[in-house]
Amino acid sequence: METLFKKIQSKTRFLSPFKNFSLDEIPFEIRCDPLTGETGRVFELPFKAPELPDMKETIQRSKEIFCPFCTDSLGESTPLFPEELIRQGRIQVGHATLIPNLVPFDTYAGVSIISAEHYIEMENFTAEVMRDAFSAALLFIQKVANFDPKVRYFSINWNYMPQSGSSLVHPHLQVNCGYVPTNHLRLQIEGCNRYRNEHGTSFWRDFINAEKENRERYIGEIGSTFWAMSFVPQTFLPDVSCIFNEHYSLIQLGVGELECFLQGFSRILYYFNQENIPAFNMSIFSVKDDEHFRVNARICPRLFPRPIGNSDRAFLQTLHKESATVRFPESLCPRARKIFNARS
Ligand SMILES: [Zn+2]
């Protein structure tokens, strides 16, 4: 079978000031995402994330500005769902509270506040800490699906800390449900249909088998969840993908599968923390009723790469819609795999 992992290898040449202006060649790869066909530039620079920034000042400022999710303000300052959708106005699961999102990202948009804790360090996101908020998110998705059968696309998302784009320090998930897929989800759906038409087999099964066989990016499996570093990373540093091997929709997900995901997710966050990564974006992509699709997640490290405090996204990502990654996922994978499996 032809490879799923297509890439063009190239190099750029210059007279290097670090090598007495002798000729230097820097190799790079243009990689093609096996599912969506999107390309990304991947190279290996001697980049190491700076020491973890001291977040004390950011946390203090976030409290002074105002936090709608802290216990004193939550009841008064956050909206309620219309009664016909959520009878009590908000969903409460253990320590988590799910409220409407004031930002209209989709027809049904919720915010699942993890707990009353204003700040939680990344290494402390155990499965137990995250369980209530994800359970509330799944409950919201089920309620939306029952309330409005026309809704076909779901996602659970997370921006953690300002480096990731989050305006609030207080940890919260964002749940979107609607009629129109986002660009990336649409490309995933089209990609898996195209693959099935061309090969007569499931992309997801072939992909998982190929990653397990070559082991270059393979991290591990927990229950029916499969974990690997992404062949075409979306971010400045390589990201991690998870596939829910047996589920096409978040509506189907039970307690057991959620637990497997949260165990793996927590280990990836622990790994990020060990690598001095202060922030992340996470999305879980899901359809409602396409049995050929598979629920999948992406966990992307975010950081300010240089001491000036620059963003890790620039013209290439914003305008060319092309990712650029300064380390090969294959270089980082052995350490990620070791940490992931040591915490089982
Ligand atoms: Zn707060």
Short mmCIF file of C-alpha atoms and ligand atoms in Angstrom, two decimals:
data_model
loop_
_atom_site.label_atom_id
_atom_site.label_comp_id
_atom_site.label_asym_id
_atom_site.label_seq_id
_atom_site.Cartn_x
_atom_site.Cartn_y
_atom_site.Cartn_z
CA MET A 1 0.00 0.00 0.00
CA GLU A 2 1.30 3.48 -0.79
CA THR A 3 2.39 5.45 2.24
CA LEU A 4 -0.07 7.55 4.21
CA PHE A 5 2.77 9.83 5.22
CA LYS A 6 3.69 11.89 2.17
CA LYS A 7 6.41 14.50 2.37
CA ILE A 8 8.71 16.53 0.17
CA GLN A 9 12.22 16.90 1.54
CA SER A 10 14.08 20.06 0.68
CA LYS A 11 16.77 22.37 2.04
CA THR A 12 17.71 26.00 2.17
CA ARG A 13 21.34 27.18 1.84
CA PHE A 14 23.24 30.14 3.23
CA LEU A 15 26.71 31.23 4.37
CA SER A 16 26.41 30.90 8.09
CA PRO A 17 27.74 33.55 10.50
CA PHE A 18 27.91 30.74 13.11
CA LYS A 19 30.27 28.71 10.90
CA ASN A 20 32.68 31.44 9.79
CA PHE A 21 30.42 32.22 6.80
CA SER A 22 30.92 28.82 5.26
CA LEU A 23 28.12 27.20 3.28
CA ASP A 24 25.42 25.70 5.50
CA GLU A 25 22.34 23.72 4.53
CA ILE A 26 19.20 23.52 6.63
CA PRO A 27 16.91 20.64 5.67
CA PHE A 28 13.15 20.92 5.98
CA GLU A 29 10.07 18.94 5.02
CA ILE A 30 6.74 19.90 3.52
CA ARG A 31 4.41 17.26 4.93
CA CYS A 32 0.92 16.40 3.74
CA ASP A 33 -1.71 15.48 6.34
CA PRO A 34 -2.85 11.89 5.58
CA LEU A 35 -6.51 12.71 6.35
CA THR A 36 -7.12 16.31 5.29
CA GLY A 37 -4.36 16.89 2.72
CA GLU A 38 -3.33 20.12 4.47
CA THR A 39 0.40 20.82 4.27
CA GLY A 40 2.78 22.01 6.97
CA ARG A 41 6.48 22.87 7.18
CA VAL A 42 8.51 20.83 9.63
CA PHE A 43 12.17 21.27 10.50
CA GLU A 44 14.62 20.59 13.29
CA LEU A 45 16.04 23.70 14.95
CA PRO A 46 17.96 23.74 18.23
CA PHE A 47 14.90 25.20 19.99
CA LYS A 48 14.15 24.56 23.63
CA ALA A 49 11.20 26.18 25.36
CA PRO A 50 12.32 28.88 27.80
CA GLU A 51 11.92 28.15 31.51
CA LEU A 52 8.28 28.08 32.59
CA PRO A 53 7.19 31.70 33.09
CA ASP A 54 6.20 32.83 36.59
CA MET A 55 2.41 33.13 36.28
CA LYS A 56 1.89 34.86 39.66
CA GLU A 57 1.53 38.33 38.16
CA THR A 58 -0.87 37.10 35.43
CA ILE A 59 -3.00 35.28 38.01
CA GLN A 60 -3.08 38.33 40.31
CA ARG A 61 -4.04 40.62 37.39
CA SER A 62 -6.77 38.21 36.28
CA LYS A 63 -8.33 38.43 39.76
CA GLU A 64 -8.11 42.24 39.84
CA ILE A 65 -9.69 42.60 36.38
CA PHE A 66 -12.68 40.42 37.40
CA CYS A 67 -13.38 36.73 37.04
CA PRO A 68 -16.97 35.80 36.17
CA PHE A 69 -16.28 32.12 36.99
CA CYS A 70 -15.23 32.55 40.63
CA THR A 71 -17.90 31.55 43.15
CA ASP A 72 -18.72 35.14 44.24
CA SER A 73 -19.63 36.24 40.71
CA LEU A 74 -20.76 33.05 38.94
CA GLY A 75 -24.43 33.20 40.02
CA GLU A 76 -24.90 36.92 39.30
CA SER A 77 -22.63 37.52 36.30
CA THR A 78 -23.15 34.57 34.01
CA PRO A 79 -26.15 33.79 31.77
CA LEU A 80 -28.74 31.01 32.01
CA PHE A 81 -29.94 28.70 29.23
CA PRO A 82 -33.57 29.06 28.12
CA GLU A 83 -35.76 26.79 30.23
CA GLU A 84 -36.85 24.62 27.29
CA LEU A 85 -33.20 23.57 26.68
CA ILE A 86 -31.87 23.28 30.25
CA ARG A 87 -34.65 23.38 32.84
CA GLN A 88 -32.47 24.63 35.73
CA GLY A 89 -30.68 27.16 33.48
CA ARG A 90 -27.25 25.66 34.16
CA ILE A 91 -25.84 22.12 34.29
CA GLN A 92 -24.16 21.14 37.54
CA VAL A 93 -22.03 17.98 37.70
CA GLY A 94 -20.01 17.61 40.91
CA HIS A 95 -17.57 20.56 41.04
CA ALA A 96 -18.31 21.67 37.45
CA THR A 97 -20.88 24.19 36.23
CA LEU A 98 -21.91 24.49 32.58
CA ILE A 99 -23.36 27.83 31.47
CA PRO A 100 -24.11 29.49 28.10
CA ASN A 101 -21.14 31.00 26.26
CA LEU A 102 -21.57 34.77 25.83
CA VAL A 103 -19.52 34.46 22.64
CA PRO A 104 -21.74 33.05 19.86
CA PHE A 105 -19.35 30.47 18.39
CA ASP A 106 -22.27 28.27 17.41
CA THR A 107 -26.06 27.87 17.70
CA TYR A 108 -25.60 26.02 21.00
CA ALA A 109 -22.48 27.14 22.84
CA GLY A 110 -21.65 26.25 26.43
CA VAL A 111 -18.83 26.94 28.86
CA SER A 112 -18.01 24.17 31.31
CA ILE A 113 -16.23 25.66 34.33
CA ILE A 114 -13.94 23.00 35.79
CA SER A 115 -14.37 23.93 39.47
CA ALA A 116 -14.37 26.85 41.91
CA GLU A 117 -10.53 26.94 41.73
CA HIS A 118 -9.46 30.12 39.93
CA TYR A 119 -6.09 28.69 38.88
CA ILE A 120 -4.98 25.08 38.46
CA GLU A 121 -1.40 24.25 37.46
CA MET A 122 -1.09 22.19 34.31
CA GLU A 123 0.54 19.23 36.08
CA ASN A 124 -2.45 19.05 38.46
CA PHE A 125 -5.02 18.30 35.77
CA THR A 126 -5.62 14.69 36.75
CA ALA A 127 -8.50 12.73 35.27
CA GLU A 128 -10.33 13.28 38.54
CA VAL A 129 -9.95 17.09 38.39
CA MET A 130 -11.26 17.20 34.79
CA ARG A 131 -13.97 14.51 35.00
CA ASP A 132 -16.91 16.63 36.16
CA ALA A 133 -16.39 19.33 33.51
CA PHE A 134 -16.12 16.81 30.66
CA SER A 135 -19.16 14.89 31.98
CA ALA A 136 -21.13 18.17 32.03
CA ALA A 137 -19.98 18.86 28.44
CA LEU A 138 -21.19 15.41 27.29
CA LEU A 139 -24.50 15.90 29.11
CA PHE A 140 -24.96 19.28 27.38
CA ILE A 141 -24.25 17.70 23.98
CA GLN A 142 -26.83 14.98 24.65
CA LYS A 143 -29.42 17.53 25.74
CA VAL A 144 -28.80 19.64 22.62
CA ALA A 145 -29.04 16.56 20.37
CA ASN A 146 -32.38 15.62 21.95
CA PHE A 147 -33.69 19.18 21.83
CA ASP A 148 -32.67 19.94 18.23
CA PRO A 149 -32.30 16.88 15.97
CA LYS A 150 -30.97 19.09 13.13
CA VAL A 151 -27.68 19.67 15.00
CA ARG A 152 -24.98 17.52 13.38
CA TYR A 153 -21.58 18.69 14.62
CA PHE A 154 -20.14 18.82 18.12
CA SER A 155 -16.84 19.86 19.63
CA ILE A 156 -15.35 20.22 23.10
CA ASN A 157 -12.56 22.78 23.23
CA TRP A 158 -10.13 24.28 25.70
CA ASN A 159 -7.82 27.28 25.69
CA TYR A 160 -5.58 27.08 28.76
CA MET A 161 -3.86 30.31 29.87
CA PRO A 162 -3.34 33.54 27.87
CA GLN A 163 -0.50 32.15 25.68
CA SER A 164 -3.17 29.94 24.08
CA GLY A 165 -5.56 32.83 23.41
CA SER A 166 -7.57 32.44 26.60
CA SER A 167 -8.85 35.69 28.09
CA LEU A 168 -9.59 34.03 31.44
CA VAL A 169 -7.24 32.17 33.77
CA HIS A 170 -10.08 30.27 35.47
CA PRO A 171 -10.03 26.83 33.71
CA HIS A 172 -13.06 26.19 31.48
CA LEU A 173 -14.03 24.10 28.45
CA GLN A 174 -16.03 25.48 25.52
CA VAL A 175 -18.62 23.22 23.90
CA ASN A 176 -19.98 24.02 20.44
CA CYS A 177 -22.93 22.33 18.73
CA GLY A 178 -24.36 23.37 15.38
CA TYR A 179 -25.47 22.75 11.80
CA VAL A 180 -22.27 23.73 9.96
CA PRO A 181 -18.85 22.12 10.56
CA THR A 182 -15.77 24.26 11.08
CA ASN A 183 -13.19 24.23 8.27
CA HIS A 184 -11.05 21.61 9.95
CA LEU A 185 -13.90 19.27 10.85
CA ARG A 186 -15.24 19.58 7.29
CA LEU A 187 -11.81 18.63 5.87
CA GLN A 188 -11.69 15.63 8.22
CA ILE A 189 -15.15 14.44 7.10
CA GLU A 190 -14.31 14.94 3.41
CA GLY A 191 -10.93 13.26 3.90
CA CYS A 192 -12.34 10.13 5.49
CA ASN A 193 -15.06 9.81 2.81
CA ARG A 194 -12.50 10.33 0.03
CA TYR A 195 -10.25 7.68 1.57
CA ARG A 196 -13.07 5.16 1.79
CA ASN A 197 -14.04 5.79 -1.85
CA GLU A 198 -10.46 5.45 -3.08
CA HIS A 199 -9.30 2.49 -0.96
CA GLY A 200 -12.50 0.79 0.13
CA THR A 201 -11.23 0.70 3.73
CA SER A 202 -11.46 2.84 6.85
CA PHE A 203 -8.92 5.66 7.03
CA TRP A 204 -8.85 5.44 10.82
CA ARG A 205 -8.07 1.73 10.94
CA ASP A 206 -5.38 1.99 8.26
CA PHE A 207 -3.89 5.07 9.92
CA ILE A 208 -3.71 3.48 13.38
CA ASN A 209 -2.17 0.31 11.95
CA ALA A 210 0.42 2.32 10.01
CA GLU A 211 1.38 4.42 13.05
CA LYS A 212 1.64 1.29 15.22
CA GLU A 213 3.78 -0.40 12.62
CA ASN A 214 6.35 2.35 12.05
CA ARG A 215 6.29 3.48 15.73
CA GLU A 216 7.97 6.80 14.89
CA ARG A 217 5.14 8.82 16.36
CA TYR A 218 3.24 6.16 18.32
CA ILE A 219 2.71 7.05 21.99
CA GLY A 220 0.31 4.42 23.32
CA GLU A 221 -3.23 3.19 23.79
CA ILE A 222 -5.62 3.35 26.73
CA GLY A 223 -8.76 1.27 26.28
CA SER A 224 -10.10 2.20 22.86
CA THR A 225 -8.20 5.51 22.69
CA PHE A 226 -5.12 5.67 20.43
CA TRP A 227 -2.40 8.29 21.00
CA ALA A 228 0.32 9.51 18.62
CA MET A 229 2.26 12.66 17.81
CA SER A 230 0.77 14.27 14.70
CA PHE A 231 2.61 13.70 11.40
CA VAL A 232 1.81 17.29 10.35
CA PRO A 233 1.83 19.27 13.60
CA GLN A 234 -0.49 22.28 13.82
CA THR A 235 1.71 24.27 16.16
CA PHE A 236 5.21 25.74 16.73
CA LEU A 237 6.08 22.63 18.76
CA PRO A 238 4.68 19.20 17.82
CA ASP A 239 1.15 18.36 18.97
CA VAL A 240 -0.53 15.14 20.04
CA SER A 241 -3.53 13.41 18.43
CA CYS A 242 -5.98 10.99 20.03
CA ILE A 243 -8.46 8.80 18.13
CA PHE A 244 -11.49 7.23 19.80
CA ASN A 245 -11.21 3.96 17.96
CA GLU A 246 -14.79 2.77 18.49
CA HIS A 247 -16.90 5.96 18.42
CA TYR A 248 -18.05 8.31 15.69
CA SER A 249 -19.95 10.67 17.96
CA LEU A 250 -19.51 12.26 21.36
CA ILE A 251 -23.16 11.30 21.93
CA GLN A 252 -22.06 7.65 22.12
CA LEU A 253 -19.30 8.20 24.64
CA GLY A 254 -19.75 6.42 27.98
CA VAL A 255 -18.07 6.88 31.35
CA GLY A 256 -15.41 4.24 30.54
CA GLU A 257 -14.26 5.88 27.27
CA LEU A 258 -14.23 9.32 28.84
CA GLU A 259 -12.04 7.98 31.62
CA CYS A 260 -9.57 6.49 29.09
CA PHE A 261 -9.35 9.84 27.29
CA LEU A 262 -8.88 11.81 30.52
CA GLN A 263 -6.13 9.45 31.69
CA GLY A 264 -4.24 9.95 28.43
CA PHE A 265 -4.93 13.69 28.28
CA SER A 266 -3.65 14.13 31.82
CA ARG A 267 -0.41 12.28 30.93
CA ILE A 268 0.10 14.49 27.85
CA LEU A 269 -0.35 17.62 29.99
CA TYR A 270 2.17 16.24 32.46
CA TYR A 271 4.57 15.71 29.54
CA PHE A 272 3.97 19.28 28.27
CA ASN A 273 4.71 20.60 31.74
CA GLN A 274 7.98 18.64 31.86
CA GLU A 275 8.90 20.31 28.53
CA ASN A 276 8.30 23.84 29.96
CA ILE A 277 5.14 24.35 27.92
CA PRO A 278 2.92 26.79 29.83
CA ALA A 279 -0.31 26.63 27.79
CA PHE A 280 -2.31 24.55 25.33
CA ASN A 281 -5.30 24.37 22.98
CA MET A 282 -7.38 21.19 22.92
CA SER A 283 -10.27 20.24 20.65
CA ILE A 284 -12.34 17.08 20.37
CA PHE A 285 -14.01 16.80 16.95
CA SER A 286 -17.25 14.88 16.48
CA VAL A 287 -20.12 14.34 14.08
CA LYS A 288 -23.56 13.12 15.05
CA ASP A 289 -24.36 10.17 12.85
CA ASP A 290 -21.68 9.21 10.32
CA GLU A 291 -20.57 5.71 11.25
CA HIS A 292 -17.40 6.02 9.14
CA PHE A 293 -16.10 8.96 11.16
CA ARG A 294 -14.11 8.65 14.39
CA VAL A 295 -14.17 11.08 17.30
CA ASN A 296 -10.68 12.53 17.57
CA ALA A 297 -8.82 15.06 19.65
CA ARG A 298 -5.81 17.26 19.21
CA ILE A 299 -3.74 18.73 22.03
CA CYS A 300 -1.48 21.57 20.92
CA PRO A 301 1.31 23.12 23.00
CA ARG A 302 1.28 26.93 23.09
CA LEU A 303 3.97 29.27 24.34
CA PHE A 304 5.72 32.58 23.80
CA PRO A 305 8.87 31.21 22.13
CA ARG A 306 11.25 34.13 22.75
CA PRO A 307 11.94 36.38 25.76
CA ILE A 308 10.24 39.34 23.99
CA GLY A 309 6.94 37.53 24.49
CA ASN A 310 6.07 36.98 20.79
CA SER A 311 3.14 34.83 19.70
CA ASP A 312 3.91 31.35 18.37
CA ARG A 313 1.61 32.03 15.40
CA ALA A 314 2.57 34.49 12.63
CA PHE A 315 1.92 35.23 8.91
CA LEU A 316 2.34 31.65 7.78
CA GLN A 317 -0.36 30.29 10.10
CA THR A 318 -2.66 33.32 9.98
CA LEU A 319 -2.60 34.16 6.28
CA HIS A 320 -1.18 31.16 4.44
CA LYS A 321 -3.08 28.67 6.69
CA GLU A 322 0.16 26.68 6.84
CA SER A 323 1.71 25.30 10.00
CA ALA A 324 5.41 25.57 10.81
CA THR A 325 7.01 23.40 13.46
CA VAL A 326 10.56 23.80 14.77
CA ARG A 327 11.10 20.22 15.99
CA PHE A 328 10.35 16.93 14.27
CA PRO A 329 7.59 15.04 16.12
CA GLU A 330 9.74 11.92 15.67
CA SER A 331 12.55 13.56 17.70
CA LEU A 332 10.29 14.33 20.65
CA CYS A 333 8.18 11.17 20.54
CA PRO A 334 10.46 8.80 22.50
CA ARG A 335 10.37 11.10 25.54
CA ALA A 336 6.61 11.68 25.25
CA ARG A 337 6.05 7.92 24.97
CA LYS A 338 8.26 7.22 27.97
CA ILE A 339 6.48 9.75 30.21
CA PHE A 340 3.03 8.67 28.94
CA ASN A 341 3.64 5.00 29.66
CA ALA A 342 5.48 5.58 32.95
CA ARG A 343 2.32 7.17 34.37
CA SER A 344 0.07 4.19 33.66
ZN ZN B 1 -11.95 32.76 38.83
#
